Every structure is written in structure tokens, then in C-alpha cells.
mmCIF file of C-alpha atoms in Angstrom:
data_model
loop_
_atom_site.group_PDB
_atom_site.id
_atom_site.type_symbol
_atom_site.label_atom_id
_atom_site.label_comp_id
_atom_site.label_asym_id
_atom_site.label_seq_id
_atom_site.Cartn_x
_atom_site.Cartn_y
_atom_site.Cartn_z
ATOM 1 C CA MET Z 7 169.188 98.057 146.368
ATOM 2 C CA ARG Z 8 167.555 97.668 149.781
ATOM 3 C CA ARG Z 9 169.188 95.031 151.982
ATOM 4 C CA ARG Z 10 166.857 92.221 153.015
ATOM 5 C CA GLN Z 11 166.277 91.837 156.705
ATOM 6 C CA PRO Z 12 166.896 88.534 158.455
ATOM 7 C CA SER Z 13 163.821 86.304 158.469
ATOM 8 C CA SER Z 14 163.515 86.461 162.257
ATOM 9 C CA ILE Z 15 163.100 90.240 161.990
ATOM 10 C CA ARG Z 16 160.953 90.136 158.848
ATOM 11 C CA ASN Z 17 158.420 87.836 160.475
ATOM 12 C CA PRO Z 18 158.423 88.071 164.267
ATOM 13 C CA GLN Z 19 155.075 86.221 164.448
ATOM 14 C CA SER Z 20 156.768 83.156 162.930
ATOM 15 C CA ALA Z 21 159.409 83.129 165.656
ATOM 16 C CA ILE Z 22 156.708 83.510 168.307
ATOM 17 C CA ARG Z 23 154.725 80.624 166.821
ATOM 18 C CA ILE Z 24 157.812 78.395 166.790
ATOM 19 C CA LEU Z 25 158.569 79.312 170.394
ATOM 20 C CA LEU Z 26 154.974 78.517 171.402
ATOM 21 C CA VAL Z 27 155.126 75.154 169.665
ATOM 22 C CA VAL Z 28 158.383 74.317 171.449
ATOM 23 C CA LEU Z 29 156.974 75.401 174.822
ATOM 24 C CA LEU Z 30 153.771 73.441 174.254
ATOM 25 C CA GLY Z 31 155.816 70.390 173.274
ATOM 26 C CA LEU Z 32 157.932 70.654 176.388
ATOM 27 C CA GLY Z 33 154.800 71.165 178.468
ATOM 28 C CA ALA Z 34 153.163 68.077 176.966
ATOM 29 C CA PHE Z 35 156.311 66.039 177.593
ATOM 30 C CA TRP Z 36 156.468 67.252 181.207
ATOM 31 C CA LEU Z 37 152.765 66.451 181.669
ATOM 32 C CA ALA Z 38 153.278 62.964 180.262
ATOM 33 C CA LEU Z 39 156.116 62.376 182.724
ATOM 34 C CA SER Z 40 153.919 63.629 185.575
ATOM 35 C CA GLN Z 41 150.897 61.427 184.842
ATOM 36 C CA THR Z 42 150.123 58.467 187.101
ATOM 37 C CA ARG Z 43 147.579 55.642 187.094
ATOM 38 C CA THR Z 44 146.389 56.302 190.657
ATOM 39 C CA GLY Z 45 146.773 59.055 193.237
ATOM 40 C CA GLN Z 46 147.440 57.353 196.564
ATOM 41 C CA ALA Z 47 149.616 58.804 199.310
ATOM 42 C CA GLY Z 48 152.994 57.276 200.102
ATOM 43 C CA ALA Z 49 151.686 55.580 203.248
ATOM 44 C CA ALA Z 50 149.434 53.401 201.090
ATOM 45 C CA PHE Z 51 152.546 51.705 199.701
ATOM 46 C CA ASN Z 52 154.575 51.427 202.903
ATOM 47 C CA ARG Z 53 154.973 47.790 203.956
ATOM 48 C CA GLY Z 54 157.372 48.277 206.837
ATOM 49 C CA GLU Z 55 160.154 46.822 204.679
ATOM 50 C CA ASN Z 56 162.327 49.924 204.473
ATOM 51 C CA GLY Z 57 166.112 50.083 204.662
ATOM 52 C CA ILE Z 58 168.962 52.336 205.737
ATOM 53 C CA TRP Z 59 172.736 52.520 205.262
ATOM 54 C CA ILE Z 60 174.616 52.939 208.570
ATOM 55 C CA GLY Z 61 178.266 53.871 209.124
ATOM 56 C CA HIS Z 62 181.418 51.878 209.760
ATOM 57 C CA THR Z 63 181.710 53.138 213.320
ATOM 58 C CA TRP Z 64 179.174 50.564 214.549
ATOM 59 C CA VAL Z 65 181.498 47.643 213.748
ATOM 60 C CA ALA Z 66 184.815 49.429 214.337
ATOM 61 C CA ASP Z 67 184.333 51.382 217.561
ATOM 62 C CA GLU Z 68 183.044 50.714 221.032
ATOM 63 C CA HIS Z 69 179.345 51.567 221.454
ATOM 64 C CA GLY Z 70 177.506 51.042 224.704
ATOM 65 C CA ASP Z 71 174.461 48.823 224.943
ATOM 66 C CA ALA Z 72 172.208 51.820 225.529
ATOM 67 C CA GLU Z 73 173.449 53.469 222.326
ATOM 68 C CA ILE Z 74 172.804 50.351 220.259
ATOM 69 C CA ALA Z 75 169.418 49.973 221.926
ATOM 70 C CA GLY Z 76 168.648 53.559 220.894
ATOM 71 C CA LEU Z 77 169.617 52.803 217.300
ATOM 72 C CA ALA Z 78 167.358 49.759 217.228
ATOM 73 C CA ALA Z 79 164.483 51.686 218.793
ATOM 74 C CA THR Z 80 164.802 54.505 216.227
ATOM 75 C CA LEU Z 81 164.806 52.122 213.287
ATOM 76 C CA ILE Z 82 161.860 50.116 214.576
ATOM 77 C CA ALA Z 83 159.862 53.271 215.339
ATOM 78 C CA HIS Z 84 160.311 54.423 211.741
ATOM 79 C CA GLN Z 85 159.505 50.999 210.280
ATOM 80 C CA VAL Z 86 163.011 50.385 208.963
ATOM 81 C CA ARG Z 87 163.755 46.677 208.664
ATOM 82 C CA TYR Z 88 166.891 46.290 206.528
ATOM 83 C CA VAL Z 89 170.130 47.632 208.028
ATOM 84 C CA PHE Z 90 173.128 47.900 205.686
ATOM 85 C CA ALA Z 91 176.050 48.172 208.090
ATOM 86 C CA HIS Z 92 179.383 49.129 206.516
ATOM 87 C CA VAL Z 93 182.083 46.533 207.219
ATOM 88 C CA GLY Z 94 184.549 47.184 204.346
ATOM 89 C CA PRO Z 95 186.132 48.341 202.209
ATOM 90 C CA LEU Z 96 187.487 45.266 200.461
ATOM 91 C CA GLU Z 97 191.210 44.902 199.964
ATOM 92 C CA MET Z 98 192.622 44.531 196.458
ATOM 93 C CA ASP Z 99 192.627 40.753 196.878
ATOM 94 C CA GLY Z 100 188.930 40.595 197.817
ATOM 95 C CA THR Z 101 189.329 40.197 201.575
ATOM 96 C CA ILE Z 102 188.403 42.337 204.587
ATOM 97 C CA PRO Z 103 190.918 41.980 207.453
ATOM 98 C CA PRO Z 104 189.205 41.067 210.748
ATOM 99 C CA GLU Z 105 190.755 44.109 212.435
ATOM 100 C CA ARG Z 106 188.788 46.364 210.074
ATOM 101 C CA ALA Z 107 185.526 45.376 211.779
ATOM 102 C CA PRO Z 108 186.546 44.184 215.270
ATOM 103 C CA ARG Z 109 183.128 44.861 216.811
ATOM 104 C CA ALA Z 110 181.087 43.151 214.095
ATOM 105 C CA ALA Z 111 180.014 40.184 216.215
ATOM 106 C CA ALA Z 112 179.351 42.224 219.364
ATOM 107 C CA PHE Z 113 177.362 44.859 217.465
ATOM 108 C CA ALA Z 114 175.239 42.240 215.716
ATOM 109 C CA ALA Z 115 174.491 40.454 218.980
ATOM 110 C CA ALA Z 116 173.447 43.680 220.711
ATOM 111 C CA LEU Z 117 171.369 44.988 217.799
ATOM 112 C CA LYS Z 118 169.483 41.693 217.490
ATOM 113 C CA ARG Z 119 168.894 41.585 221.235
ATOM 114 C CA HIS Z 120 167.104 44.928 221.053
ATOM 115 C CA GLY Z 121 165.590 44.493 217.591
ATOM 116 C CA PRO Z 122 165.264 40.815 216.645
ATOM 117 C CA GLN Z 123 163.044 41.743 213.695
ATOM 118 C CA LEU Z 124 165.794 43.812 212.075
ATOM 119 C CA VAL Z 125 167.607 42.272 209.093
ATOM 120 C CA LEU Z 126 171.316 43.055 209.491
ATOM 121 C CA LEU Z 127 173.359 42.901 206.292
ATOM 122 C CA ALA Z 128 177.114 43.371 205.952
ATOM 123 C CA TRP Z 129 177.657 46.287 203.557
ATOM 124 C CA ILE Z 130 180.655 45.179 201.497
ATOM 125 C CA GLY Z 131 182.045 47.487 198.842
ATOM 126 C CA GLN Z 132 184.978 48.856 196.904
ATOM 127 C CA VAL Z 133 185.734 50.831 193.733
ATOM 128 C CA GLU Z 134 186.030 48.430 190.791
ATOM 129 C CA ALA Z 135 189.010 48.434 188.446
ATOM 130 C CA ARG Z 136 187.004 49.656 185.435
ATOM 131 C CA GLY Z 137 186.260 52.796 187.438
ATOM 132 C CA GLY Z 138 189.855 53.340 188.478
ATOM 133 C CA GLY Z 139 189.689 51.342 191.692
ATOM 134 C CA VAL Z 140 191.664 48.434 193.124
ATOM 135 C CA LEU Z 141 189.113 45.611 192.911
ATOM 136 C CA ASP Z 142 189.395 43.563 189.727
ATOM 137 C CA LEU Z 143 186.260 41.438 189.340
ATOM 138 C CA GLY Z 144 187.738 40.062 186.140
ATOM 139 C CA ASP Z 145 190.050 37.903 188.269
ATOM 140 C CA PRO Z 146 188.290 34.643 189.296
ATOM 141 C CA ALA Z 147 190.519 34.351 192.377
ATOM 142 C CA VAL Z 148 189.441 37.829 193.545
ATOM 143 C CA ARG Z 149 185.770 36.936 193.024
ATOM 144 C CA ALA Z 150 186.253 33.747 195.049
ATOM 145 C CA ARG Z 151 187.809 35.690 197.931
ATOM 146 C CA VAL Z 152 185.015 38.294 197.873
ATOM 147 C CA ALA Z 153 182.468 35.466 198.065
ATOM 148 C CA ALA Z 154 184.422 33.902 200.945
ATOM 149 C CA THR Z 155 184.464 37.276 202.727
ATOM 150 C CA ALA Z 156 180.706 37.512 202.303
ATOM 151 C CA ALA Z 157 180.339 34.003 203.684
ATOM 152 C CA ARG Z 158 182.419 34.910 206.762
ATOM 153 C CA PHE Z 159 180.113 37.772 207.695
ATOM 154 C CA ALA Z 160 176.948 35.860 206.808
ATOM 155 C CA ALA Z 161 178.031 33.031 209.124
ATOM 156 C CA THR Z 162 178.654 35.365 212.076
ATOM 157 C CA PRO Z 163 175.769 35.147 214.576
ATOM 158 C CA GLY Z 164 173.431 38.112 214.293
ATOM 159 C CA TRP Z 165 174.233 38.851 210.660
ATOM 160 C CA ASP Z 166 171.545 37.841 208.182
ATOM 161 C CA GLY Z 167 173.514 38.171 204.954
ATOM 162 C CA VAL Z 168 175.398 40.661 202.820
ATOM 163 C CA HIS Z 169 174.804 43.826 200.832
ATOM 164 C CA TYR Z 170 177.183 44.346 197.895
ATOM 165 C CA ASP Z 171 178.026 47.906 196.873
ATOM 166 C CA VAL Z 172 180.746 47.631 194.228
ATOM 167 C CA GLU Z 173 180.988 50.718 192.025
ATOM 168 C CA PRO Z 174 180.985 51.489 189.206
ATOM 169 C CA LEU Z 175 179.295 48.469 187.634
ATOM 170 C CA PHE Z 176 178.470 49.069 183.999
ATOM 171 C CA ASP Z 177 175.585 47.612 182.041
ATOM 172 C CA GLY Z 178 176.055 44.009 180.977
ATOM 173 C CA ASP Z 179 179.032 43.323 183.277
ATOM 174 C CA GLY Z 180 179.249 39.530 183.323
ATOM 175 C CA ARG Z 181 181.991 39.604 185.962
ATOM 176 C CA PHE Z 182 179.563 40.909 188.571
ATOM 177 C CA LEU Z 183 177.025 38.249 187.611
ATOM 178 C CA ALA Z 184 179.806 35.685 188.112
ATOM 179 C CA LEU Z 185 180.439 37.154 191.590
ATOM 180 C CA LEU Z 186 176.764 36.771 192.474
ATOM 181 C CA ASP Z 187 176.816 33.201 191.150
ATOM 182 C CA ALA Z 188 179.816 32.462 193.371
ATOM 183 C CA THR Z 189 178.294 34.179 196.402
ATOM 184 C CA ARG Z 190 174.984 32.340 196.447
ATOM 185 C CA PRO Z 191 176.371 28.892 197.329
ATOM 186 C CA ALA Z 192 179.015 30.461 199.592
ATOM 187 C CA ILE Z 193 176.432 32.093 201.867
ATOM 188 C CA GLY Z 194 173.880 29.313 201.592
ATOM 189 C CA GLY Z 195 170.381 30.471 202.422
ATOM 190 C CA ARG Z 196 171.474 33.838 203.806
ATOM 191 C CA PHE Z 197 170.150 37.103 202.359
ATOM 192 C CA LEU Z 198 171.885 38.597 199.308
ATOM 193 C CA SER Z 199 171.296 42.290 198.606
ATOM 194 C CA VAL Z 200 172.803 44.483 195.884
ATOM 195 C CA ALA Z 201 173.160 48.275 195.587
ATOM 196 C CA ALA Z 202 172.322 49.148 191.976
ATOM 197 C CA PRO Z 203 172.908 52.234 189.810
ATOM 198 C CA LYS Z 204 170.169 54.070 187.984
ATOM 199 C CA TRP Z 205 168.072 52.491 185.240
ATOM 200 C CA PHE Z 206 168.561 53.820 181.719
ATOM 201 C CA PRO Z 207 166.438 53.033 178.648
ATOM 202 C CA GLY Z 208 167.761 50.738 175.981
ATOM 203 C CA ARG Z 209 169.816 47.596 175.888
ATOM 204 C CA ARG Z 210 173.512 47.336 176.540
ATOM 205 C CA TRP Z 211 174.565 50.921 177.249
ATOM 206 C CA ASP Z 212 177.882 49.696 178.635
ATOM 207 C CA ARG Z 213 180.104 51.394 176.034
ATOM 208 C CA LEU Z 214 178.325 54.742 176.263
ATOM 209 C CA SER Z 215 178.206 54.768 180.054
ATOM 210 C CA THR Z 216 181.831 53.643 180.340
ATOM 211 C CA ARG Z 217 182.986 56.511 178.139
ATOM 212 C CA ALA Z 218 180.888 58.959 180.156
ATOM 213 C CA GLY Z 219 182.126 57.487 183.434
ATOM 214 C CA ALA Z 220 178.549 56.978 184.636
ATOM 215 C CA ALA Z 221 177.279 53.503 185.425
ATOM 216 C CA VAL Z 222 173.682 52.828 184.390
ATOM 217 C CA TRP Z 223 171.824 49.558 183.899
ATOM 218 C CA SER Z 224 169.333 48.585 181.227
ATOM 219 C CA ALA Z 225 166.218 46.537 182.006
ATOM 220 C CA PRO Z 226 167.747 43.257 180.745
ATOM 221 C CA TYR Z 227 170.743 43.627 183.046
ATOM 222 C CA TYR Z 228 168.518 44.557 185.986
ATOM 223 C CA ARG Z 229 166.674 41.280 185.367
ATOM 224 C CA GLU Z 230 169.951 39.338 185.301
ATOM 225 C CA VAL Z 231 171.033 40.776 188.648
ATOM 226 C CA ALA Z 232 167.600 40.426 190.245
ATOM 227 C CA ALA Z 233 167.447 36.780 189.196
ATOM 228 C CA ARG Z 234 170.522 36.144 191.371
ATOM 229 C CA ALA Z 235 169.753 38.375 194.375
ATOM 230 C CA ASP Z 236 167.094 38.598 197.057
ATOM 231 C CA GLN Z 237 167.035 42.378 196.996
ATOM 232 C CA VAL Z 238 168.049 45.261 194.733
ATOM 233 C CA ALA Z 239 168.478 48.712 196.297
ATOM 234 C CA VAL Z 240 168.396 51.414 193.612
ATOM 235 C CA MET Z 241 170.744 54.314 194.339
ATOM 236 C CA ALA Z 242 168.329 56.904 192.950
ATOM 237 C CA TYR Z 243 170.452 59.942 193.799
ATOM 238 C CA ASP Z 244 173.481 61.887 192.549
ATOM 239 C CA SER Z 245 171.474 62.902 189.492
ATOM 240 C CA ALA Z 246 173.103 66.359 189.072
ATOM 241 C CA LEU Z 247 169.607 67.826 188.623
ATOM 242 C CA PRO Z 248 169.221 71.310 190.168
ATOM 243 C CA TRP Z 249 165.379 71.328 190.423
ATOM 244 C CA ASP Z 250 163.433 69.306 192.959
ATOM 245 C CA ARG Z 251 160.425 68.658 190.684
ATOM 246 C CA ALA Z 252 162.711 67.367 187.943
ATOM 247 C CA TYR Z 253 164.450 65.131 190.466
ATOM 248 C CA SER Z 254 161.087 63.781 191.671
ATOM 249 C CA LEU Z 255 160.172 62.907 188.079
ATOM 250 C CA LEU Z 256 163.511 61.144 187.652
ATOM 251 C CA VAL Z 257 162.869 59.065 190.786
ATOM 252 C CA LYS Z 258 159.375 58.360 189.506
ATOM 253 C CA GLN Z 259 160.812 56.968 186.269
ATOM 254 C CA GLN Z 260 163.456 54.972 188.159
ATOM 255 C CA THR Z 261 160.836 53.421 190.433
ATOM 256 C CA THR Z 262 158.428 52.575 187.627
ATOM 257 C CA ASN Z 263 161.018 51.141 185.250
ATOM 258 C CA VAL Z 264 163.076 49.131 187.724
ATOM 259 C CA LEU Z 265 159.950 47.501 189.148
ATOM 260 C CA TRP Z 266 158.758 46.673 185.645
ATOM 261 C CA ALA Z 267 162.179 45.323 184.667
ATOM 262 C CA VAL Z 268 162.296 42.812 187.548
ATOM 263 C CA ARG Z 269 158.606 41.921 187.673
ATOM 264 C CA ASP Z 270 159.250 38.292 186.654
ATOM 265 C CA THR Z 271 161.902 37.710 189.337
ATOM 266 C CA ARG Z 272 161.535 37.115 193.062
ATOM 267 C CA ALA Z 273 163.821 39.979 194.091
ATOM 268 C CA GLN Z 274 162.574 42.778 196.309
ATOM 269 C CA VAL Z 275 163.228 46.359 195.197
ATOM 270 C CA LEU Z 276 164.118 49.179 197.572
ATOM 271 C CA VAL Z 277 164.439 52.717 196.207
ATOM 272 C CA GLY Z 278 167.212 54.757 197.812
ATOM 273 C CA VAL Z 279 166.448 58.360 198.795
ATOM 274 C CA PRO Z 280 169.076 60.888 199.968
ATOM 275 C CA VAL Z 281 169.340 62.969 203.122
ATOM 276 C CA TYR Z 282 172.942 64.164 202.751
ATOM 277 C CA ARG Z 283 173.702 67.875 202.509
ATOM 278 C CA GLY Z 284 175.953 70.036 200.373
ATOM 279 C CA ASP Z 285 176.388 70.808 196.692
ATOM 280 C CA SER Z 286 178.628 69.009 194.233
ATOM 281 C CA PRO Z 287 178.547 68.464 190.462
ATOM 282 C CA GLY Z 288 176.420 65.356 191.006
ATOM 283 C CA HIS Z 289 174.225 66.476 193.891
ATOM 284 C CA HIS Z 290 172.294 69.623 194.826
ATOM 285 C CA ASP Z 291 170.475 69.246 198.119
ATOM 286 C CA ARG Z 292 167.880 71.865 197.216
ATOM 287 C CA ALA Z 293 166.757 69.375 194.541
ATOM 288 C CA GLU Z 294 167.787 65.986 195.930
ATOM 289 C CA ASN Z 295 166.461 65.486 199.425
ATOM 290 C CA ILE Z 296 164.193 63.130 201.291
ATOM 291 C CA ALA Z 297 161.047 65.133 200.478
ATOM 292 C CA SER Z 298 161.598 65.209 196.709
ATOM 293 C CA GLY Z 299 162.856 61.623 196.742
ATOM 294 C CA LEU Z 300 159.796 60.282 198.556
ATOM 295 C CA ARG Z 301 157.549 62.321 196.267
ATOM 296 C CA GLY Z 302 159.182 60.649 193.280
ATOM 297 C CA VAL Z 303 158.885 57.144 194.743
ATOM 298 C CA THR Z 304 155.195 57.730 195.461
ATOM 299 C CA LEU Z 305 154.589 58.981 191.919
ATOM 300 C CA GLY Z 306 156.372 55.935 190.526
ATOM 301 C CA LEU Z 307 154.352 53.519 192.619
ATOM 302 C CA ASN Z 308 151.131 55.223 191.565
ATOM 303 C CA ASN Z 309 152.278 54.684 187.988
ATOM 304 C CA SER Z 310 153.094 50.960 188.371
ATOM 305 C CA PRO Z 311 150.784 48.057 187.475
ATOM 306 C CA PRO Z 312 150.087 45.324 190.067
ATOM 307 C CA ALA Z 313 152.617 42.878 188.579
ATOM 308 C CA ALA Z 314 155.390 45.422 189.102
ATOM 309 C CA LEU Z 315 154.137 46.628 192.503
ATOM 310 C CA ALA Z 316 154.460 43.077 193.790
ATOM 311 C CA ARG Z 317 158.252 43.487 193.642
ATOM 312 C CA PHE Z 318 158.315 46.677 195.711
ATOM 313 C CA GLY Z 319 159.639 46.438 199.240
ATOM 314 C CA GLY Z 320 160.180 49.973 200.472
ATOM 315 C CA VAL Z 321 162.511 52.947 200.467
ATOM 316 C CA ALA Z 322 166.095 53.052 201.727
ATOM 317 C CA ILE Z 323 167.585 56.118 203.415
ATOM 318 C CA TYR Z 324 171.134 57.164 202.569
ATOM 319 C CA PRO Z 325 172.774 57.666 204.996
ATOM 320 C CA HIS Z 326 171.808 57.187 208.637
ATOM 321 C CA TRP Z 327 174.654 59.367 209.933
ATOM 322 C CA GLU Z 328 173.202 62.431 208.203
ATOM 323 C CA THR Z 329 169.549 61.764 209.007
ATOM 324 C CA GLY Z 330 168.337 64.514 211.334
ATOM 325 C CA GLU Z 331 165.096 65.020 213.212
ATOM 326 C CA GLN Z 332 163.633 67.086 210.386
ATOM 327 C CA ASP Z 333 164.443 64.313 207.908
ATOM 328 C CA TRP Z 334 162.694 61.757 210.101
ATOM 329 C CA ALA Z 335 159.724 64.093 210.454
ATOM 330 C CA THR Z 336 159.466 64.459 206.664
ATOM 331 C CA TYR Z 337 159.796 60.700 206.245
ATOM 332 C CA ASP Z 338 157.116 60.046 208.862
ATOM 333 C CA ARG Z 339 154.727 62.500 207.236
ATOM 334 C CA GLN Z 340 155.232 61.540 203.591
ATOM 335 C CA TRP Z 341 155.935 57.828 203.898
ATOM 336 C CA LEU Z 342 154.362 56.616 207.136
ATOM 337 C CA GLY Z 343 151.403 58.977 207.029
ATOM 338 C CA ARG Z 344 152.036 60.268 210.535
ATOM 339 C CA GLY Z 345 151.527 63.738 211.945
ATOM 340 C CA ALA Z 346 153.450 65.354 214.776
ATOM 341 C CA SER Z 347 150.975 63.938 217.301
ATOM 342 C CA ASP Z 348 151.651 60.384 216.094
ATOM 343 C CA ARG Z 349 155.391 60.479 216.771
#
């Protein structure tokens, strides 16, 4: 008796048809992700409310007045307003020893002398206990000391407030909300900014993300945080994606969905874009870079309705210490709408 051939060999046209259907489906899905409501350039959305993360050296080491003046001039020229200056990390008990940032007051005074329009925020961070770190936000005494630390920097002349970057913070974490609730009265009317992980669809993904070791926030939790803060800076990088177009679409979705999530709050949203080099499991610079990041932000803004766009402030560059001339040139071209002759 003749042996029957496998179905894939008996009917090659069937396999081809299935493959075509799959490819068409993927193409349609990709097209849907790529669609936008409008087609404006990035410069149409720039409001001069952009941010940047700068290194610890500015508050720890001696820097001459001319060097600080140069920093201020660079930031102002590129329409960067919010300056997240690293002053930590926090100790286990929630404090930052004064000797860790001995030049904090002098740096703030000099920066504001040369750039009074800049908003200087103390970048305070640490790895949280749920991620294997030393900071336990579940301890009310630790939260109180973190809030007191924030108040100390916010009260120092030249500093306008604080920027929290505690990681990882998983979806639905009430302990972080309690920290924000404690910080608001501690710093009074000073500015409260928060670095936030990527948005993820659904409600309460805390168990899944905790098991995976990746912090993501749902829209309801984004709203909870935004209701307590003046600004949310989305860390829209370390995606592990190896293709720049895919990364741009991810940033598009982050921009669109975070803005929509916080549309009923008063918080300003900044979208963080990377300039750092090198490859790691979470980052491939051929995919994640300032060009692909800005492309994604622009796509997301073109896809956002007016109610959501009202919450947009600008983009935030991470980090300043790796931002080279070519990065600034790309930023100027894609985000400020400038050519070489305008710089």
C-alpha cells in the first residue's frame, strides 16, 4: 500500500495560502500600529518644556563658573527647561548624607544665575526592596525620611523641587502612592516629578510584572500617580527591541497611551528618549537612539486627541553625559525643526 504523504507536501498551495494570510495579518497589524490622526513634524509639538537627566558630578565635584555657565547655555539653546540633577542615591533608611552632594547649594546658585528660567529638580533614587534593593517603601518610617530628604533639597535656594526615580515600582504599588502623599505636604508648593516605567495594557499587572522582573504600569495606576505629582517622565527605553522602526512604534504607543491615561489630571508628561550607547539584553543602540525615539514621540503625538495632548510637556533626554554633538544635531532637526544654519 502506498504511504500517504504529509499534508504540507500533498498540498503546497495550502501552505502558501496560510503563509500569505499570516503575512497579510501581520502587515495589517503593523499598518494599524503605524497609523496616526495627523502628520505634523515634531517641531509642531515642541513647547520648550523639555527635560534632561544630568550626572552626580555637578553636585559632588568642583565645577568652575564658566563650566556651569556653559551647561546652562547649552540647555537653554536646545530649549531644555527641566534639569534632573542626580543627588542620591538614598541610604537604606531613606536619607542622603550631606557629604554625598556637598556642592548642591553652590551648583544650584550658579546654574540659576546663568539660567534663571531653568527648573532644577533633585533627582532622588534607589533600588526598591521588591526589586532586590535596600529601600523598603513598605516601612512608614523610611517613607517619612525620604519625604524629609526631598524637603531638604526642595528648601535649598536654587532648587525648585524633586524628581523621584525609585525602581522597580510595580503596578498598583500603594506604598509609592503613600510616599507621594507624604512628600506633597513636606515640600509645600515645590515641584514634584516622578520617573515612570512603561505603560502596559490592562489593569493590575503587578503579579505578572513582578514574576517577570519588569515593572510596568497600567492606565489606572498612571492616573493615581499623576493625580499626586506635577510631572511624570516616562522612561520609554530599555525595550530590548532590536529594530528601530519597532522601537519607534513602541514609543508611539507609550506616548499615546500615557497621555490618554492621565488626561483628566493636571500632571505634565515628558517622554524620555535615549542617547546612551552599547548593547545589552535590554538595549540595542541601533534600535533605541534619539532619532528613533523622537520619531516615536512624534507619531504618538500625531495620534493623540486634543484632551490628551493638553497633558504633553516635552521630551526628556537620558542622559546628558552621553549626549554628543551628533545627538544634539538630530534633536535640533527632528524636535526643534532647525537646520545646520540655525544652530
